[in-house]
Amino acid sequence: MDKPTQPELEPQSEPQQPADGSTGGNGVADGSGAAAPRTGPAVGSGPDRRPKVVLGVSGGIAAYKACELLRRFTESGHDVRVVPTAASLHFVGEATWAALSGNPASTEVWESVHEVPHVRIGQSADLVVVAPCTTDMLAKAAHGLADDLLTNTLLTARCPVIFVPAMHTEMWEHPATQENVATLRRRGAVVIEPAVGRLTGVDTGKGRFPDPAEIFETCRRVLARGPQGLGRDLAGRHVVISAGGTREPLDPVRFLGNRSSGKQGYALACTAVARGARVTLVAGNSELPDPAGVDVVHIGTAVQLREAVLKAAADADAVVMAAAVADFRPATYATGKIKKQDGQEPEPVALVRNPDILAEISADRSRPGQVVVGFAAETDDVLANGRAKLTRKGCDLLVVNEVGDHKAFGSAANEAVILAADGAETPVPYGPKEALSDRIWDLVVPRLTAP
Ligand code: CTP
């Protein structure tokens, strides 16, 4: 995934076509509730209609960061209506939201009653994103309370709904919060995982508001999946993805590594979030930022990767091994730097085999019905080697791609053939790694057993 460019906070420019290429659509997908989809067109639908986004803001200090999210929406041609809660106005005032969005920002259902805002705003939205979302707001949404304009909007929306929780670690980890999150996800809402880092005050931990640029990317992906919310076919599912390359240390300064950039695995993680999944990304070496909404476990070696993947896979519906795992590691690790000796040839480096994690997971299937996907990086006889590897590894799907100079590694695009254990072969033409990721999920979804 390429890092999005940083727009500057300047006076608002003229509306443009949405950057995601979407035309808005009808917003008929299921929102945070399990209610029936809307069948009629959204008000003002048409090819030139700007996608209508509702930005719900609840009472957390991260409300100020939502200003940047709002600018990203408006500058890329979205029509944004901000619905702040009364508590959030302690952090950012109504005037800021109205000025930045170009639309009125109201909190209560009693304003402009003739327009029936408590119903209209949700009904006509193509996307509702609540950012930041407090633990109180998660609880209200999960239980269907409707005591202000935002909670009413959540109940009337039939479009995709994204919650961006931000709170202290204790609140996030509390079973009450986690149960509310699980409820919302089960109903099809996208609840993105908070980031880990500095929180308000002196503490650090999970609960931080993710980078607005990353949140915007998730929103863009959800919108691009279309009005039917086709996307949320991974709602309520836990998927584990490994990405990047492992590094096998030889001494404190040297390691055996590989050219993997992590882009394919990160694209798989981002597309899975947009399709509603809870995502654990086990990340080897990569320079990419942690994607918003994903639980990221950073590892170094193949042995650490194995441990992290097996742990996360225990309750996973699908495991995708996109990491480039070193097959061998140095047999010994020198605790001090290996020095060259004048007049002496270097000692050869003895290697030992690393565990084959994909083969182990495919044999294990820690959860019944778990779908396991592998990648095959080949330089010669690509398809023949891929077919043999599929059988040898025992996975359900194997994404075969040719690697080499300027191919696959490090590039933002890729082409592949996805081989299935039942003999089906799906060629995926050259295109962005996100497109390949979506094709992979398209093939995973029908293989998942009923939740
Ligand atoms: N893989 C793994 N554990 C390893 C090596 C690879 O889990 N020790 C996984 C990779 O993540 C990938 C798949 O196995 O999903 C295939 O990786 P690849 O490097 O193409 O194949 P190898 O197993 O190394 O086989 P070969 O040496 O024949 O290329």
XYZ file of C-alpha atoms and ligand atoms in Angstrom:
480
model
C 0.000 0.000 0.000
C 1.438 3.330 -0.934
C 1.439 6.017 1.678
C -1.177 8.638 0.740
C 0.078 12.129 0.145
C -0.537 14.645 2.875
C -3.038 17.337 1.909
C -2.423 20.686 3.472
C -4.893 22.423 5.715
C -5.705 25.345 3.485
C -8.973 27.065 2.641
C -11.378 24.670 1.027
C -11.129 24.288 -2.736
C -14.001 23.731 -5.146
C -15.648 20.321 -4.844
C -14.102 17.684 -7.095
C -15.081 14.240 -8.188
C -14.389 11.756 -5.413
C -10.848 10.438 -5.405
C -12.112 6.864 -5.096
C -13.921 7.154 -8.404
C -17.218 6.282 -6.762
C -20.321 8.126 -7.821
C -21.979 7.969 -4.491
C -24.504 5.254 -5.148
C -27.591 4.558 -3.163
C -26.167 3.558 0.138
C -28.368 0.519 0.488
C -25.998 -1.623 2.468
C -26.646 -2.676 6.014
C -25.261 -0.235 8.522
C -24.489 -0.759 12.173
C -27.815 -2.481 12.669
C -29.254 -5.651 11.223
C -32.213 -3.889 9.632
C -33.326 -4.574 6.064
C -31.482 -2.780 3.271
C -33.107 0.267 1.718
C -34.556 -0.452 -1.700
C -35.160 3.021 -3.128
C -32.527 5.391 -4.436
C -30.891 7.859 -2.070
C -32.139 11.411 -2.365
C -30.450 13.123 -5.295
C -28.829 10.012 -6.747
C -27.182 10.243 -10.167
C -23.852 9.865 -11.810
C -22.585 13.300 -10.720
C -23.841 13.148 -7.184
C -21.126 13.657 -4.585
C -20.948 10.806 -2.069
C -22.639 11.815 1.138
C -20.580 11.147 4.212
C -21.760 11.631 7.767
C -18.895 12.303 10.140
C -20.064 11.535 13.663
C -17.820 12.987 16.344
C -18.106 11.818 19.928
C -16.579 13.306 23.054
C -12.909 12.412 23.002
C -9.807 14.561 22.795
C -9.059 13.050 19.368
C -11.974 15.138 18.028
C -9.382 17.669 16.885
C -7.779 15.028 14.656
C -11.143 14.456 12.974
C -10.732 17.948 11.460
C -8.007 16.549 9.214
C -10.167 13.564 8.298
C -12.948 15.992 7.369
C -10.592 17.989 5.146
C -9.546 14.841 3.325
C -13.181 14.054 2.579
C -14.114 17.545 1.423
C -10.963 18.024 -0.648
C -11.614 14.763 -2.477
C -15.145 15.748 -3.432
C -17.308 14.238 -0.712
C -20.317 16.038 0.717
C -19.818 15.811 4.480
C -22.330 16.457 7.204
C -20.758 16.560 10.656
C -22.888 15.319 13.536
C -21.077 16.003 16.801
C -22.298 14.862 20.200
C -22.842 17.515 22.868
C -19.809 16.216 24.807
C -17.543 16.503 21.765
C -18.251 20.249 21.556
C -16.034 20.661 24.642
C -13.143 19.702 22.370
C -14.070 21.157 18.953
C -16.884 23.671 18.525
C -19.779 23.634 16.094
C -18.372 26.614 14.168
C -15.255 24.643 13.189
C -17.297 21.738 11.822
C -19.691 24.004 9.933
C -16.856 26.043 8.397
C -14.763 23.029 7.415
C -17.664 21.009 5.997
C -19.686 23.822 4.436
C -22.765 22.285 6.019
C -24.590 22.946 9.277
C -23.366 20.835 12.159
C -26.051 19.918 14.619
C -26.116 17.876 17.756
C -29.739 17.652 18.741
C -32.821 16.293 17.009
C -34.691 19.494 17.907
C -32.924 21.716 15.392
C -34.504 22.201 11.906
C -37.242 19.783 12.916
C -39.198 20.481 9.697
C -36.401 18.679 7.817
C -36.774 15.627 10.066
C -32.985 15.446 10.472
C -33.005 12.496 12.875
C -34.144 10.311 9.974
C -33.020 12.126 6.817
C -29.312 12.395 7.600
C -28.878 8.670 8.121
C -31.192 7.662 5.289
C -29.403 9.699 2.662
C -25.832 8.847 3.696
C -23.484 6.697 1.607
C -21.137 6.256 4.538
C -21.275 7.030 8.235
C -17.973 7.243 10.059
C -17.845 7.896 13.790
C -14.403 9.292 14.551
C -13.435 9.449 17.317
C -15.820 6.948 18.823
C -15.864 6.816 22.614
C -16.643 3.709 24.633
C -19.978 5.352 25.531
C -20.850 5.773 21.855
C -19.911 2.134 21.099
C -22.243 1.054 23.906
C -25.085 3.242 22.660
C -24.670 2.005 19.095
C -24.505 -1.636 20.159
C -27.651 -1.271 22.258
C -29.572 0.887 19.817
C -30.030 3.934 22.050
C -31.222 7.085 20.317
C -30.896 10.116 22.584
C -29.261 12.596 20.223
C -28.847 13.266 16.510
C -25.830 10.966 16.034
C -27.380 7.932 17.706
C -30.596 8.492 15.726
C -28.513 8.721 12.549
C -26.816 5.403 13.337
C -30.193 3.712 13.609
C -31.553 5.132 10.365
C -28.423 4.603 8.243
C -28.504 1.649 5.843
C -25.111 2.405 4.342
C -21.752 1.112 5.587
C -20.862 2.365 9.064
C -17.294 2.700 10.339
C -16.437 3.233 13.988
C -13.006 4.587 14.888
C -12.645 3.988 18.630
C -10.210 6.118 20.620
C -9.965 5.764 24.385
C -7.669 4.683 27.179
C -6.369 1.139 27.059
C -8.310 -0.010 30.133
C -11.595 1.156 28.589
C -10.800 -0.476 25.232
C -9.857 -3.782 26.842
C -12.836 -3.873 29.216
C -15.073 -6.865 28.425
C -18.098 -4.539 28.147
C -16.397 -2.565 25.364
C -15.134 -5.691 23.640
C -18.594 -7.244 23.669
C -20.072 -4.077 22.171
C -17.395 -4.095 19.467
C -18.117 -7.755 18.701
C -21.851 -7.004 18.462
C -21.313 -4.141 16.044
C -18.929 -6.195 13.899
C -21.320 -9.120 13.811
C -23.994 -6.764 12.461
C -21.702 -5.676 9.655
C -20.180 -2.453 10.967
C -16.480 -1.858 10.437
C -14.842 -1.217 13.804
C -11.242 -0.335 13.223
C -8.670 -1.287 15.822
C -7.171 1.649 17.722
C -3.483 2.335 17.262
C -0.875 1.754 19.947
C 1.063 4.753 21.224
C 0.980 7.823 23.416
C -2.434 8.522 24.916
C -3.690 11.681 26.593
C -1.613 12.363 29.669
C 1.459 10.337 30.416
C 0.281 6.845 29.544
C 0.979 4.802 26.452
C -0.880 1.815 25.062
C -3.612 0.691 22.720
C -6.437 3.172 22.262
C -4.875 5.902 20.199
C -6.758 7.471 17.275
C -5.105 6.134 14.090
C -3.491 8.406 11.530
C -6.358 10.332 9.786
C -4.746 9.559 6.401
C -5.042 5.843 7.136
C -8.641 6.211 8.343
C -9.471 8.098 5.173
C -7.987 5.257 3.098
C -10.193 2.740 4.907
C -13.253 4.937 4.301
C -12.321 5.290 0.633
C -12.037 1.514 0.277
C -15.388 0.921 1.975
C -17.063 3.491 -0.290
C -15.389 2.039 -3.367
C -16.834 -1.393 -2.548
C -20.149 0.058 -3.633
C -23.521 0.909 -2.251
C -24.495 -2.678 -1.639
C -21.690 -2.873 0.896
C -20.664 -6.052 -0.939
C -17.596 -5.496 1.023
C -18.699 -6.494 4.434
C -18.600 -10.166 3.512
C -15.818 -10.591 6.084
C -17.892 -9.015 8.872
C -17.569 -10.954 12.107
C -14.543 -12.865 10.798
C -11.028 -12.868 12.179
C -8.304 -13.084 9.566
C -4.584 -13.440 10.175
C -2.123 -12.211 7.580
C 1.648 -12.469 7.617
C 3.611 -9.904 5.635
C 7.100 -8.641 4.925
C 10.351 -10.487 5.156
C 11.944 -12.265 8.079
C 15.490 -11.493 9.177
C 17.732 -14.187 10.581
C 20.536 -12.688 12.666
C 24.112 -13.831 12.302
C 25.572 -11.438 14.852
C 24.351 -8.144 16.380
C 24.939 -6.275 13.108
C 24.249 -8.779 10.326
C 21.305 -10.851 9.222
C 20.037 -12.985 6.346
C 17.059 -11.233 4.842
C 15.065 -10.932 1.633
C 13.592 -8.312 -0.657
C 9.981 -8.451 0.506
C 8.504 -4.959 1.010
C 5.369 -6.125 2.815
C 3.123 -4.296 0.331
C 1.069 -7.355 -0.647
C 0.417 -8.435 2.949
C -0.420 -4.881 4.023
C -2.806 -4.539 1.059
C -4.485 -7.779 2.156
C -4.875 -6.344 5.664
C -6.351 -3.035 4.470
C -8.803 -4.679 2.081
C -9.895 -7.147 4.790
C -10.612 -4.259 7.192
C -12.716 -2.564 4.523
C -14.658 -5.820 4.117
C -15.451 -5.831 7.826
C -12.890 -8.309 9.204
C -10.984 -8.149 12.448
C -7.436 -8.344 11.194
C -4.222 -9.473 12.837
C -1.184 -8.591 10.770
C 2.009 -10.408 11.711
C 4.574 -8.128 10.174
C 8.172 -8.920 9.407
C 10.543 -6.324 8.063
C 8.698 -3.563 6.176
C 8.953 0.188 6.012
C 5.203 0.643 5.724
C 3.256 2.340 8.533
C 0.901 0.164 10.575
C -2.405 0.216 8.694
C -5.371 1.735 10.509
C -7.795 -0.686 12.030
C -5.404 -3.610 12.221
C -3.785 -5.390 15.154
C -0.139 -5.439 14.168
C 2.337 -7.849 15.748
C 5.904 -7.005 14.733
C 8.336 -9.911 14.499
C 11.907 -10.403 13.321
C 12.713 -14.053 12.667
C 10.870 -17.004 11.143
C 10.665 -18.652 14.563
C 9.024 -15.528 16.015
C 6.701 -15.372 12.992
C 5.642 -18.968 13.590
C 4.871 -18.285 17.250
C 2.825 -15.133 16.486
C 0.902 -16.693 13.592
C 0.047 -19.890 15.497
C -1.172 -17.838 18.473
C -3.373 -15.566 16.343
C -4.596 -18.466 14.183
C -6.184 -20.221 17.177
C -9.498 -18.404 16.578
C -8.981 -17.277 12.980
C -11.397 -17.969 10.148
C -8.645 -17.519 7.576
C -4.864 -17.370 7.589
C -2.972 -15.849 4.665
C 0.772 -16.372 4.595
C 2.046 -13.536 2.428
C 5.321 -13.188 4.343
C 8.603 -14.070 2.690
C 9.883 -16.475 5.308
C 13.570 -17.375 5.364
C 13.888 -21.109 4.813
C 17.205 -21.204 6.642
C 18.818 -19.425 9.560
C 22.420 -19.316 10.724
C 23.091 -22.355 12.907
C 24.725 -20.177 15.521
C 24.335 -16.585 16.613
C 27.507 -14.733 17.569
C 26.764 -12.435 20.493
C 29.671 -10.192 19.484
C 30.348 -8.812 15.987
C 32.157 -11.347 13.791
C 35.523 -9.707 12.995
C 37.648 -10.401 9.925
C 41.096 -11.820 10.622
C 44.045 -10.618 8.572
C 45.283 -13.259 6.157
C 42.451 -15.684 6.952
C 39.506 -16.709 4.792
C 36.114 -16.166 6.480
C 34.452 -19.154 8.131
C 31.580 -20.539 6.061
C 28.148 -19.785 7.526
C 26.407 -22.988 8.580
C 22.632 -22.880 8.120
C 19.760 -24.861 9.599
C 16.184 -25.208 8.293
C 13.424 -22.990 9.640
C 9.984 -24.465 10.317
C 7.555 -24.431 7.385
C 4.753 -22.402 8.951
C 2.312 -22.643 6.044
C 2.586 -26.452 5.938
C 2.144 -26.627 9.708
C -0.953 -24.411 9.736
C -2.454 -26.288 6.799
C -1.983 -29.579 8.671
C -3.180 -28.128 12.009
C -6.357 -26.192 11.119
C -6.619 -25.059 14.728
C -10.141 -23.909 14.035
C -12.451 -26.247 12.088
C -13.205 -24.878 8.630
C -10.264 -22.478 8.716
C -9.214 -21.375 5.215
C -5.460 -21.310 4.623
C -3.856 -19.345 1.802
C -0.208 -19.400 0.790
C 1.911 -17.528 -1.703
C 4.465 -19.007 -4.037
C 7.334 -16.844 -5.152
C 8.848 -18.542 -8.201
C 11.456 -17.558 -10.750
C 11.211 -20.547 -13.175
C 8.498 -22.998 -14.262
C 6.191 -20.774 -12.293
C 2.894 -22.661 -12.666
C 4.340 -26.174 -12.495
C 6.259 -25.293 -9.345
C 3.141 -23.606 -7.956
C 0.962 -26.678 -8.468
C 3.543 -28.903 -6.795
C 3.843 -26.429 -3.918
C 0.064 -26.343 -3.384
C 0.044 -30.107 -2.917
C 3.163 -30.089 -0.750
C 1.924 -27.332 1.575
C -1.669 -28.605 1.831
C -3.289 -25.146 1.786
C -6.666 -24.287 0.205
C -5.416 -21.549 -2.116
C -1.967 -20.724 -3.393
C -1.243 -17.362 -5.002
C 1.518 -17.997 -7.506
C 3.566 -15.083 -8.718
C 6.777 -14.704 -10.593
C 9.483 -12.878 -8.694
C 12.785 -11.474 -9.763
C 14.321 -8.156 -10.605
C 11.531 -5.521 -10.530
C 8.867 -8.238 -10.390
C 6.510 -8.464 -7.396
C 9.015 -7.481 -4.693
C 8.787 -3.818 -3.764
C 6.359 -2.933 -6.531
C 2.844 -1.611 -5.899
C 1.407 -3.906 -8.583
C 1.501 -7.608 -9.246
C 0.012 -10.347 -11.399
C -0.679 -13.860 -10.262
C -2.559 -17.089 -10.750
C -4.547 -18.294 -7.755
C -4.530 -22.088 -7.594
C -7.192 -23.849 -5.548
C -6.940 -27.277 -3.947
C -10.034 -28.316 -5.947
C -8.113 -27.693 -9.196
C -9.584 -24.281 -10.081
C -7.110 -21.750 -11.446
C -7.893 -18.003 -11.384
C -5.540 -15.744 -13.333
C -5.389 -12.197 -11.981
C -4.064 -9.676 -14.528
C -1.342 -7.160 -13.707
C -2.763 -4.516 -11.396
C -2.541 -2.935 -7.954
C -1.788 -5.270 -5.053
C -5.105 -4.152 -3.553
C -6.961 -5.574 -6.572
C -5.157 -8.906 -6.188
C -5.993 -8.812 -2.477
C -9.683 -8.377 -3.226
C -9.595 -11.312 -5.677
C -8.018 -13.431 -2.949
C -10.766 -12.459 -0.462
C -13.381 -13.128 -3.173
C -12.097 -16.720 -3.288
C -11.710 -17.056 0.488
C -15.257 -15.901 1.350
C -17.174 -18.782 -0.309
C -14.815 -21.267 1.353
C -15.558 -19.984 4.878
C -17.903 -22.116 6.907
C -21.012 -20.543 8.440
C -20.042 -18.487 11.520
N 6.495 -20.288 4.054
C 6.373 -20.640 5.366
N 7.450 -21.077 6.070
C 8.655 -21.172 5.484
C 8.799 -20.818 4.103
C 7.703 -20.378 3.418
O 5.282 -20.548 5.902
N 9.691 -21.589 6.187
C 5.303 -19.867 3.303
C 5.356 -18.500 2.659
O 4.823 -17.519 3.520
C 4.494 -18.695 1.433
C 4.695 -20.155 1.069
O 5.169 -20.786 2.245
O 3.124 -18.526 1.717
C 5.652 -20.407 -0.054
O 6.853 -19.709 0.118
P 8.002 -19.832 -0.950
O 9.153 -19.029 -0.491
O 7.455 -19.574 -2.318
O 8.305 -21.377 -0.950
P 9.239 -22.266 -0.078
O 8.447 -22.889 1.001
O 10.422 -21.507 0.318
O 9.607 -23.426 -1.106
P 10.791 -23.465 -2.217
O 12.068 -23.482 -1.440
O 10.522 -24.719 -2.934
O 10.592 -22.273 -3.086
